[in-house]
Tab-separated table of C-alpha atoms in Angstrom:
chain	number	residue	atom	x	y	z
A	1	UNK	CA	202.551	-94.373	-136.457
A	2	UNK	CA	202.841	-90.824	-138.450
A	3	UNK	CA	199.562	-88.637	-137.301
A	4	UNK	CA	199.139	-85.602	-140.008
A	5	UNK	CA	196.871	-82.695	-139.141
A	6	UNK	CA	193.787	-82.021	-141.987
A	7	UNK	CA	192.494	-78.352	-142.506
A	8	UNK	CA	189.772	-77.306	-143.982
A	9	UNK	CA	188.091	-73.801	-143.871
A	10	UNK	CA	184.495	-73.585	-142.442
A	11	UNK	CA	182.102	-70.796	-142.310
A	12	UNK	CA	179.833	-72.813	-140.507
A	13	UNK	CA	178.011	-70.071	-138.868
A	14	UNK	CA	176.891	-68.694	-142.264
A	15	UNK	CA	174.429	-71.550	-143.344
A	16	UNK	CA	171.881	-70.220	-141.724
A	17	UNK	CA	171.865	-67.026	-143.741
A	18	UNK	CA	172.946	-69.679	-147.017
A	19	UNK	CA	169.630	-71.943	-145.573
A	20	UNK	CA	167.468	-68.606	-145.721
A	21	UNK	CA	168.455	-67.973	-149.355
A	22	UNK	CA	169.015	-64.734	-147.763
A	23	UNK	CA	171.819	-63.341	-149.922
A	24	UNK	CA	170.991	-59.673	-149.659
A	25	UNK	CA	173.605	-59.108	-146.904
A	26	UNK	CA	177.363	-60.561	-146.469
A	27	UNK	CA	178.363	-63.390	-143.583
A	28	UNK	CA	179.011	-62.250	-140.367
A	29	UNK	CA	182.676	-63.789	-140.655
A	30	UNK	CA	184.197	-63.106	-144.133
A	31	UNK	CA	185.248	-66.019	-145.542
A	32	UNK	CA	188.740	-64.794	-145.523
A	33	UNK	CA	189.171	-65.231	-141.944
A	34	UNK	CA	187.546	-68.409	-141.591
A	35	UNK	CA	190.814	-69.181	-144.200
A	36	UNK	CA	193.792	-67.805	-142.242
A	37	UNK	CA	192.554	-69.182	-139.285
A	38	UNK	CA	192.743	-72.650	-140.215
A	39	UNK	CA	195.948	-71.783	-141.993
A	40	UNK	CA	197.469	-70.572	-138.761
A	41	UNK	CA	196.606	-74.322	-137.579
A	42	UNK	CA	198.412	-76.158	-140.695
A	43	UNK	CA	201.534	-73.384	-138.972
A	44	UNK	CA	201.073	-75.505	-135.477
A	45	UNK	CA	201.863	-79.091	-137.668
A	46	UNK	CA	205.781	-78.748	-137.677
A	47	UNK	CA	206.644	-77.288	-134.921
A	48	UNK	CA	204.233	-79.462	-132.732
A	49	UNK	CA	206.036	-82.592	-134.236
A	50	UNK	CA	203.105	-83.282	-136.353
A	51	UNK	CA	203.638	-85.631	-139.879
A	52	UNK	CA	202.087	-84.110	-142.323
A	53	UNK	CA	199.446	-81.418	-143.568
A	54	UNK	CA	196.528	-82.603	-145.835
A	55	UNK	CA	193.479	-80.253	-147.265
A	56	UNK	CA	190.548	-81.240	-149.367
A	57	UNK	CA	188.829	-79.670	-152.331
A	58	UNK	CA	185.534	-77.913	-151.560
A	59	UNK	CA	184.097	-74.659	-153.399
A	60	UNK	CA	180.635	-72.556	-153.628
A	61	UNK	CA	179.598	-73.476	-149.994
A	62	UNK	CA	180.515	-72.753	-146.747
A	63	UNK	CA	182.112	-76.304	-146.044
A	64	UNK	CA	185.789	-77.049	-146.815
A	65	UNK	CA	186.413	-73.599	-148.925
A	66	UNK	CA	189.660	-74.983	-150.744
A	67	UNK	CA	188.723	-74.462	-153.937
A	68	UNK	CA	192.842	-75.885	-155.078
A	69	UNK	CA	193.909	-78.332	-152.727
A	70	UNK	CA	197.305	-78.130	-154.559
A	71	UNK	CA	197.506	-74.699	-154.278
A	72	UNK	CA	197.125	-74.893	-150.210
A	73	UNK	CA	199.715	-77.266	-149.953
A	74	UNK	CA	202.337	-75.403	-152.215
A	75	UNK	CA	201.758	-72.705	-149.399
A	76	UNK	CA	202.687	-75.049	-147.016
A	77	UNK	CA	205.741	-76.828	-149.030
A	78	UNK	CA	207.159	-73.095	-148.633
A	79	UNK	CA	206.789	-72.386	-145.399
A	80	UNK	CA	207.716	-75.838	-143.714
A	81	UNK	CA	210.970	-77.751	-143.983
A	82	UNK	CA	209.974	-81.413	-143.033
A	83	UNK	CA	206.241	-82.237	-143.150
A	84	UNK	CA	204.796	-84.663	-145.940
A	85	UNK	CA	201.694	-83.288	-147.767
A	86	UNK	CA	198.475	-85.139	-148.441
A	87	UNK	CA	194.838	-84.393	-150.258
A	88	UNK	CA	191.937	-85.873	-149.026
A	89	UNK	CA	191.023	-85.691	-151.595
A	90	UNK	CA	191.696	-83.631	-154.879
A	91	UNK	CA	188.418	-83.954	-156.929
A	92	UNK	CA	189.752	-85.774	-160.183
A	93	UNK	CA	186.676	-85.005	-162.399
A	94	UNK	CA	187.005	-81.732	-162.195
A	95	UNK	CA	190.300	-81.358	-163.500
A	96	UNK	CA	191.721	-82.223	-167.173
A	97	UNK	CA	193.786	-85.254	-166.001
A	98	UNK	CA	197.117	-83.975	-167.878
A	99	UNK	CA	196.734	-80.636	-165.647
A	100	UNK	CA	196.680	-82.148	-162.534
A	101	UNK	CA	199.509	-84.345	-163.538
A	102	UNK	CA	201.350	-81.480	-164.378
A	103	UNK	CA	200.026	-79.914	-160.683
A	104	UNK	CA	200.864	-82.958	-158.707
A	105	UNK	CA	204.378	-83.222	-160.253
A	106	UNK	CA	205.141	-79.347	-159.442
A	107	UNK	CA	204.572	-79.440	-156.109
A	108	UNK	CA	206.532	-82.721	-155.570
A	109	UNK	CA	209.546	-80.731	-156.896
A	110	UNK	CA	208.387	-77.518	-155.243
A	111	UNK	CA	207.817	-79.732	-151.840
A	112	UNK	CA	211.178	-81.767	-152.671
A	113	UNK	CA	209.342	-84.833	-152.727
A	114	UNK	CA	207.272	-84.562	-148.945
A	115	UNK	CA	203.585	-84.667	-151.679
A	116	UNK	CA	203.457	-88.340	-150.053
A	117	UNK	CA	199.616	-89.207	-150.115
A	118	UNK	CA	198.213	-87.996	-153.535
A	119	UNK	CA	194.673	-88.917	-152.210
A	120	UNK	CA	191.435	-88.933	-155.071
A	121	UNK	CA	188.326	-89.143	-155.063
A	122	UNK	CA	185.306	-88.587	-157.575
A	123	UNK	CA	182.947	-86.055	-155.998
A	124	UNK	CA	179.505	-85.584	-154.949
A	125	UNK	CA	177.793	-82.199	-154.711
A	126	UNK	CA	176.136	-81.683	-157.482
A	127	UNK	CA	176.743	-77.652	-156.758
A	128	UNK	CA	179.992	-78.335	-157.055
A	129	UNK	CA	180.005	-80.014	-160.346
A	130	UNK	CA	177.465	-77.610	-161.936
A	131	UNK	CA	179.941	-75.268	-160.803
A	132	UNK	CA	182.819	-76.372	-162.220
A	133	UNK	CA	180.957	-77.259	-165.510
A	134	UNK	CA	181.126	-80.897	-165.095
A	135	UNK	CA	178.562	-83.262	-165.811
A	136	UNK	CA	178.170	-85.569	-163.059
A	137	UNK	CA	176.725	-88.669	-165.068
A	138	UNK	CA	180.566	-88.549	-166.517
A	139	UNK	CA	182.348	-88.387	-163.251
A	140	UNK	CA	182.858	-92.101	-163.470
A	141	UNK	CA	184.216	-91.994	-166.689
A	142	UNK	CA	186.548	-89.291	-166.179
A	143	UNK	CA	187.414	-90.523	-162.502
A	144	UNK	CA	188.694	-93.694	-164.309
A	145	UNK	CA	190.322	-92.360	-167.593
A	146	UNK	CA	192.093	-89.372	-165.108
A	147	UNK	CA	193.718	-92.689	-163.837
A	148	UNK	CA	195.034	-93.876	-166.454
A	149	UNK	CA	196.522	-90.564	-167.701
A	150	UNK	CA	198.352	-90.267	-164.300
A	151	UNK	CA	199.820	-93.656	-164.389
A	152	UNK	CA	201.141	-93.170	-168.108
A	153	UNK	CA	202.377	-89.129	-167.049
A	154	UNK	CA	203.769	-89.675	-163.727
A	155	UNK	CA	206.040	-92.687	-164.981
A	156	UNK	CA	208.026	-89.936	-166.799
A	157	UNK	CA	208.297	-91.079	-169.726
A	158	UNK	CA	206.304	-90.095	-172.828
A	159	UNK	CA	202.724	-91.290	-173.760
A	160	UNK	CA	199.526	-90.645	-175.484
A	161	UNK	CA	195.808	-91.792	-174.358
A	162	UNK	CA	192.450	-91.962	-176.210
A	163	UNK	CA	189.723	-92.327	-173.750
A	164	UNK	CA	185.817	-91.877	-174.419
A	165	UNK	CA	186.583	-88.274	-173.278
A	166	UNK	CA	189.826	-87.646	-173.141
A	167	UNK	CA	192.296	-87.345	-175.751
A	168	UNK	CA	195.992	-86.462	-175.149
A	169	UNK	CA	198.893	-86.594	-177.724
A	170	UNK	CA	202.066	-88.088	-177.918
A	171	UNK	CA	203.958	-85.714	-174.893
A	172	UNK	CA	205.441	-86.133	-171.683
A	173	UNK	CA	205.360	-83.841	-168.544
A	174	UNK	CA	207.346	-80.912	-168.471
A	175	UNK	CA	208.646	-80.177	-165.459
A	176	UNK	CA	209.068	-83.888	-165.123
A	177	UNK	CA	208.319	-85.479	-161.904
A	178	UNK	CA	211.365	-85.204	-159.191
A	179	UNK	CA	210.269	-88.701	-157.606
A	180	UNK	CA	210.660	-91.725	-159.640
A	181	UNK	CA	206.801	-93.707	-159.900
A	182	UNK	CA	204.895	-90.695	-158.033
A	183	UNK	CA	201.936	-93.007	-159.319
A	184	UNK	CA	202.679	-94.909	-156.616
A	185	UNK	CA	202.005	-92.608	-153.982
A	186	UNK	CA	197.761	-92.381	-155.077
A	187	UNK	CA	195.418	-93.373	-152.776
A	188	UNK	CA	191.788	-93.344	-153.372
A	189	UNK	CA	188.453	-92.860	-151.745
A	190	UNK	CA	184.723	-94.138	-152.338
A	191	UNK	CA	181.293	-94.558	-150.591
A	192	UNK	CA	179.917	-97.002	-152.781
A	193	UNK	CA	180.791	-100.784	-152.743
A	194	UNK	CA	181.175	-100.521	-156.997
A	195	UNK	CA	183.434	-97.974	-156.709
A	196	UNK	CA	185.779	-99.754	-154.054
A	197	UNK	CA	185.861	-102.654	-156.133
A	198	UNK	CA	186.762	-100.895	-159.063
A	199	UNK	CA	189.772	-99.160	-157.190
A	200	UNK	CA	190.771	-102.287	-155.149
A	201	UNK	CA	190.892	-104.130	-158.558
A	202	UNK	CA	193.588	-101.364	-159.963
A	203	UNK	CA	195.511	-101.681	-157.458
A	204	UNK	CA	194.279	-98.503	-155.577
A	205	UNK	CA	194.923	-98.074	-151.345
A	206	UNK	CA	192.375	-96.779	-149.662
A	207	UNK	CA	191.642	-93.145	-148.086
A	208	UNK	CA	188.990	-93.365	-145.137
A	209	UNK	CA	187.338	-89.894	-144.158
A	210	UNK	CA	185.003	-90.572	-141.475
A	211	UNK	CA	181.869	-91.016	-143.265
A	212	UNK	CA	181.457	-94.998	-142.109
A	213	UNK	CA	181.630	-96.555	-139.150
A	214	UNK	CA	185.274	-97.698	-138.086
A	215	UNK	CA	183.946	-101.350	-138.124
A	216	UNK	CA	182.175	-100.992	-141.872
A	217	UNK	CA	185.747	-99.329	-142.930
A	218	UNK	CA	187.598	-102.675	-141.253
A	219	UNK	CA	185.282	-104.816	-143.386
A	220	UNK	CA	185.584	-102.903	-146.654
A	221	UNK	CA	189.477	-103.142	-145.815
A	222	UNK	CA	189.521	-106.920	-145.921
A	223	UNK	CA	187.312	-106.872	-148.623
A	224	UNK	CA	189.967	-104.823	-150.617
A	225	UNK	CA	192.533	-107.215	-149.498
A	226	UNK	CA	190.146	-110.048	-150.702
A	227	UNK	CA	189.849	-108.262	-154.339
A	228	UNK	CA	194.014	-107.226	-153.928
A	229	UNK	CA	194.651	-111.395	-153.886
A	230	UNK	CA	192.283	-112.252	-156.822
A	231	UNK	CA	194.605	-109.884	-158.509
A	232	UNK	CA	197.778	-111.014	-157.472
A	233	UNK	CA	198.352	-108.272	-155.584
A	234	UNK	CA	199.958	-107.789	-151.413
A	235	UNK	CA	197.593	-107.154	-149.036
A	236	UNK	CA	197.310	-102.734	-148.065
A	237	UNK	CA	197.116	-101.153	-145.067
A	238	UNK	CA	194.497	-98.366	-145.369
A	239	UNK	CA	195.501	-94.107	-144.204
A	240	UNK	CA	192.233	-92.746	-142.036
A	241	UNK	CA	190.916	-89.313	-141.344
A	242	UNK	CA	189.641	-88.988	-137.864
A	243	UNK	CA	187.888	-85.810	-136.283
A	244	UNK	CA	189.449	-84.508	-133.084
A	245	UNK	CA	188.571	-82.429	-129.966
A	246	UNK	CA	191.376	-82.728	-126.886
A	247	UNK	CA	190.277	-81.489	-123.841
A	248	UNK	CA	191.736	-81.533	-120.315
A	249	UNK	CA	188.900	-82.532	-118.755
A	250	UNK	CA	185.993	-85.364	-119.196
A	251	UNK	CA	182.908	-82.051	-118.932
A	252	UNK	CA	184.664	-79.995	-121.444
A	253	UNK	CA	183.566	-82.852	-124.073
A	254	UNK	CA	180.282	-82.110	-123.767
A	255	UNK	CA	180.314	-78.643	-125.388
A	256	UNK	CA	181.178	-80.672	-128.650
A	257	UNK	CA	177.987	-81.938	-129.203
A	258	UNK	CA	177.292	-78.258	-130.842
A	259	UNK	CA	179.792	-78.633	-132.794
A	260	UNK	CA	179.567	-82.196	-134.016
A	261	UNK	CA	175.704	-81.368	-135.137
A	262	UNK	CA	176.757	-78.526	-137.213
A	263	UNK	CA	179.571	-80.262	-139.155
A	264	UNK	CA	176.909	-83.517	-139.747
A	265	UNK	CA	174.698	-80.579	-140.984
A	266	UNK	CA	177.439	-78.868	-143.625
A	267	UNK	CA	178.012	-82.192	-145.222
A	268	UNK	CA	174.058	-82.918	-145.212
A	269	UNK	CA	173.033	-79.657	-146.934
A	270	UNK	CA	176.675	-79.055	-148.986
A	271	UNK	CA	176.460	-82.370	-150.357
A	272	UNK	CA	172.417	-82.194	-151.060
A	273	UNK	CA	171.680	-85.769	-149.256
A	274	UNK	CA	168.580	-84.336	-148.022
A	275	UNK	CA	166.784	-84.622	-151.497
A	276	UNK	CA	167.085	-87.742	-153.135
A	277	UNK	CA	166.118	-85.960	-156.490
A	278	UNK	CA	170.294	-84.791	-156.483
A	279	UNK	CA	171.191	-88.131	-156.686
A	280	UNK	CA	167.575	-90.462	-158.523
A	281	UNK	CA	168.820	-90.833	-162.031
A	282	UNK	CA	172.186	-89.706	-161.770
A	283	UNK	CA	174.612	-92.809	-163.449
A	284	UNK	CA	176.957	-93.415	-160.604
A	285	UNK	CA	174.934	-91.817	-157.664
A	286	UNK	CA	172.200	-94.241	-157.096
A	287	UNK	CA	173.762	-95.563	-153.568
A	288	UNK	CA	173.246	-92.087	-152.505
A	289	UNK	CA	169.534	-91.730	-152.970
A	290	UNK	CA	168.804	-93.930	-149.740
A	291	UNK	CA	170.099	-91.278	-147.415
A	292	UNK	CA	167.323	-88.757	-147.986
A	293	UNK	CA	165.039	-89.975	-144.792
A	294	UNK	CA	167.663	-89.023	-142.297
A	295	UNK	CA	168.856	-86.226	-144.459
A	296	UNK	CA	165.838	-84.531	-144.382
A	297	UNK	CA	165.837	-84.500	-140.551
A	298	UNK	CA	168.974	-83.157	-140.311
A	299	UNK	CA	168.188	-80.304	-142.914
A	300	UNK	CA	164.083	-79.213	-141.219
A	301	UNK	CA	165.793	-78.605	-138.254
A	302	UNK	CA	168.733	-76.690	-139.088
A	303	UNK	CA	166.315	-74.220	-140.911
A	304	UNK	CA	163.666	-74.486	-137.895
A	305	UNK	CA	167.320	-73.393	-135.684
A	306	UNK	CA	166.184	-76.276	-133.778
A	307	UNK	CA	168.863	-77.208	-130.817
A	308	UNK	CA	171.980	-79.720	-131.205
A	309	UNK	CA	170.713	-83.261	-131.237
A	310	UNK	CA	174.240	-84.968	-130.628
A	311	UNK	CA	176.437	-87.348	-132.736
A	312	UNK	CA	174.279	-90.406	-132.802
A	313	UNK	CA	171.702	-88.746	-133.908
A	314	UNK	CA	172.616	-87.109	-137.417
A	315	UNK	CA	174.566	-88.379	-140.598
A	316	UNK	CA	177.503	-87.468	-141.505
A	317	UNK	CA	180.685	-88.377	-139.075
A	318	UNK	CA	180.751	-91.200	-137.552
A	319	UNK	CA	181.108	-91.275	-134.106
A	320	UNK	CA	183.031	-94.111	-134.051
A	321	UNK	CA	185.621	-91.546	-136.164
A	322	UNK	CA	185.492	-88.791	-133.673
A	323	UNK	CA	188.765	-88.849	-131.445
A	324	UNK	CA	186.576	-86.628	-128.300
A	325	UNK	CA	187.990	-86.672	-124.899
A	326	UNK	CA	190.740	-86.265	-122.421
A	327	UNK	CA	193.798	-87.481	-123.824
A	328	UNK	CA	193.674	-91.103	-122.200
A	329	UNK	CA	190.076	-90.941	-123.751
A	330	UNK	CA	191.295	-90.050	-127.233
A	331	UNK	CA	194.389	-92.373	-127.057
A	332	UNK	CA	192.256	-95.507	-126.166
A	333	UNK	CA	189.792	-94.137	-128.740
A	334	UNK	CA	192.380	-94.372	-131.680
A	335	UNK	CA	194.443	-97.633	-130.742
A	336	UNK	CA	190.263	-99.306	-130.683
A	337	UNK	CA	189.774	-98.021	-133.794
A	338	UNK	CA	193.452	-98.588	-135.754
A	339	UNK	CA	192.487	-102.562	-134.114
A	340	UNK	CA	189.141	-102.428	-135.791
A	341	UNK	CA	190.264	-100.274	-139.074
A	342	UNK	CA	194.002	-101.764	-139.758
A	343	UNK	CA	195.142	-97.954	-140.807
A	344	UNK	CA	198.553	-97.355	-141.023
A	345	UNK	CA	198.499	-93.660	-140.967
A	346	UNK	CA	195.758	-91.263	-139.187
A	347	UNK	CA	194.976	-87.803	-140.244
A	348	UNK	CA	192.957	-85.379	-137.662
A	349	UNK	CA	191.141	-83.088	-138.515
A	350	UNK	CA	191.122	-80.424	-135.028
A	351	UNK	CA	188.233	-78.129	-136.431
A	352	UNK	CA	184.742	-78.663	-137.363
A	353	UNK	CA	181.208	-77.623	-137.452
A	354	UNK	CA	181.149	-74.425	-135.339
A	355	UNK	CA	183.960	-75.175	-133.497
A	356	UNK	CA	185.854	-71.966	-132.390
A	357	UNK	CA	189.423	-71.784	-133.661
A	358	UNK	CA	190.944	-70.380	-130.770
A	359	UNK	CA	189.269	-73.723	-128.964
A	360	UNK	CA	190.612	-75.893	-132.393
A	361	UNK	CA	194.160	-74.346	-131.598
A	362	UNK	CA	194.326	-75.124	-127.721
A	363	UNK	CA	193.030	-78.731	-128.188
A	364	UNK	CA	195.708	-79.120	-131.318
A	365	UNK	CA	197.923	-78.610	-128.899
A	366	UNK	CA	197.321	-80.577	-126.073
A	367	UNK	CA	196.789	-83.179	-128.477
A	368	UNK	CA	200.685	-82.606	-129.722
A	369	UNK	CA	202.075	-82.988	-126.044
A	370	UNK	CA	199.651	-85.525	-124.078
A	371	UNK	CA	198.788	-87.739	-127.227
A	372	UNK	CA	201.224	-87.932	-130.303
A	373	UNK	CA	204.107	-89.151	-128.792
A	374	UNK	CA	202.316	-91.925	-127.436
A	375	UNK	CA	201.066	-92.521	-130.986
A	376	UNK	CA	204.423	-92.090	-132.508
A	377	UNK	CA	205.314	-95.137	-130.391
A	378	UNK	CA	202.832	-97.203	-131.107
A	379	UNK	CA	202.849	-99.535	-133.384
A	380	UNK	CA	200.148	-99.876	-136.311
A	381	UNK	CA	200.211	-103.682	-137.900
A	382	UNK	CA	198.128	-105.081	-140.544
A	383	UNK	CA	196.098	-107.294	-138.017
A	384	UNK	CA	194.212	-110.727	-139.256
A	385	UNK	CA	190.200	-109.584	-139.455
A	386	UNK	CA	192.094	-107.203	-142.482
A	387	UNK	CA	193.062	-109.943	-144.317
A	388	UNK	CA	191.394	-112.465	-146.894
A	389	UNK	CA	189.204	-114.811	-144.878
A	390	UNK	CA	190.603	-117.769	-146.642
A	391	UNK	CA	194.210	-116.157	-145.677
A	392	UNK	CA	192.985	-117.015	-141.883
A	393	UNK	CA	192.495	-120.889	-142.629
């Protein structure tokens, strides 16, 4: 099974001063730092043996700080000779659809054809879509008719589209795409059950990022599978994003907790689950308005600078998505949860939270010696509970 390693740059230290609205003086750790240091970990994916390098799109907080996912991974295309490249996941509503075409075919010339897992999603923050300029209410809308402009552009040939928003004229992308049916190569994610149907039914594979429990991803998968047949489609295999610490011994896993509690808190207060007012109201968001109880938790005592709580006790990553352990630990962890999930394809993410870099380097690679060769054996098969359940009479 290919294993990729996911960056994304984290100030986490700073939301205290962000949760204090107290703007008057600069973060401790420019954000520039916090950005070559995970850089210097996407270095440690090809010569460690790693797959692949994926980055997300995050801007205006702390959390994730790649404002052009794109972008990151052209820097990578350039200084690596064999990795593929992935997003998980390039924000589609933000971006006029015959842009990022024109994006996403560049870099699979610039890359040579390694941009393998063109992962999208359709955002949440609504920071990040204020932002950006975006209304939110639309980013169903847009997610969908951004699809259908990247099917008709990266087929090569020439099209046109009138959507309820967008309008393009008769034209064709220019550089045209290197790989023949790049379309292909989308995968999508979504927290909502409309949203995965919606995907499933267009054929879409999906993109897990720890945000469920492994066993609630292995249902959703057979569910796509079940929507896949109704439209005469082959069953998929989803790609997962796991979150990994590798340590050499069974204490040194403890120290995560720390960690863990501050990365459940970035996505709590970056993504505004702890007021249900960010999401009442909003067309497309209503799923979201039942997280504010546990939210709000979360959020009173990060601004209290009350103590870690652990990973069972927060929302955000699931701990059944947190590879933590000695590497025995973390291999038995990931062939239970490939069983459960049916992934073909893991992406780990070796920094979170306030995890120390030097600490997200040295587990990286101990990881690459003890664990991925043992994973680049192993098989990863499409197993029954992923199916149809009228494909198991």
């Amino acid at each position: 099974m290919k294993v990729n390693i996911g960056l994304g740059a984290h100030n986490s230290h700073d939301w205290d001063r962000v949760l204090a609205e107290d703007f008057s003086r600069p973060p401790d750790t420019p954000d520039w730092q916090c950005v070559q240091s995970t850089l210097a970990i996407g270095d440690l994916a090809e010569p460690l043996g790693f797959d692949g390098i994926w980055v997300p799109e995050h801007c205006g907080t702390p959390y994730g700080m790649t404002p052009n996912p794109i972008q990151a991974l052209s820097y990578f295309a350039g200084r690596t000779e064999r990795v593929s490249l992935g997003t998980f996941v390039a924000v589609a509503p933000w971006w006029h659809p015959v842009r990022l075409a024109h994006q996403i075919a560049y870099l699979d010339i610039l890359s040579n054809g390694r941009y393998t897992t063109i992962g999208i999603g359709r955002g949440v923050s609504k920071g990040e879509f204020a932002a950006v300029g975006v209304p939110r209410e639309e980013s169903r809308q847009r997610f969908n008719e951004a699809l259908d402009i990247l099917q008709l552009a990266l087929s090569g040939e020439r099209f046109a589209y009138q959507g309820e928003i967008f309008t393009v004229p008769e034209m064709s992308l220019r550089p045209e795409p290197q790989t023949p049916d790049l379309f292909s190569r989308v995968y999508s994610s979504s927290s909502t059950a409309e949203s995965l149907e919606i995907l499933a039914r267009r054929g879409m594979v999906p993109l897990f990022v720890g945000n469920k429990p492994i066993e609630d991803a292995g249902r959703e998968v057979q569910q796509v599978n079940t929507f896949r047949q109704e439209e005469g489609l082959p069953p998929c295999q989803p790609k997962n994003v796991m979150f990994m610490y590798c340590t050499p011994t069974a204490e040194d896993a403890a120290k995560t907790e720390e960690w863990i509690w501050t990365a459940n808190r970035d996505v709590t207060v970056h993504y505004g689950f702890a007021d249900a007012s960010n999401f009442k109201g909003v067309k497309g968001y209503e799923a979201y308005a039942a997280r504010e109880a546990t939210a709000t938790a979360v959020l009173a005592s990060s601004v209290s600078g009350e103590a870690s709580k652990g990973p069972s006790k927060t929302p955000g990553y699931h701990a059944s998505n947190l590879l933590i352990g000695t590497p025995e630990e973390i291999f038995n962890r990931l062939k239970a949860a490939q069983q459960a999930c049916s992934f073909c394809e893991l992406t780990i993410v070796p920094q979170f939270g306030t995890m120390p870099y030097d600490e997200a380097m040295a587990s990286t690679r101990l990881f690459a010696a003890e664990v991925l060769p043992a994973v680049h054996d192993m098989d990863a098969p499409l197993h029954a509970a992923a199916l149809p359940e009228n494909a198991l009479a």
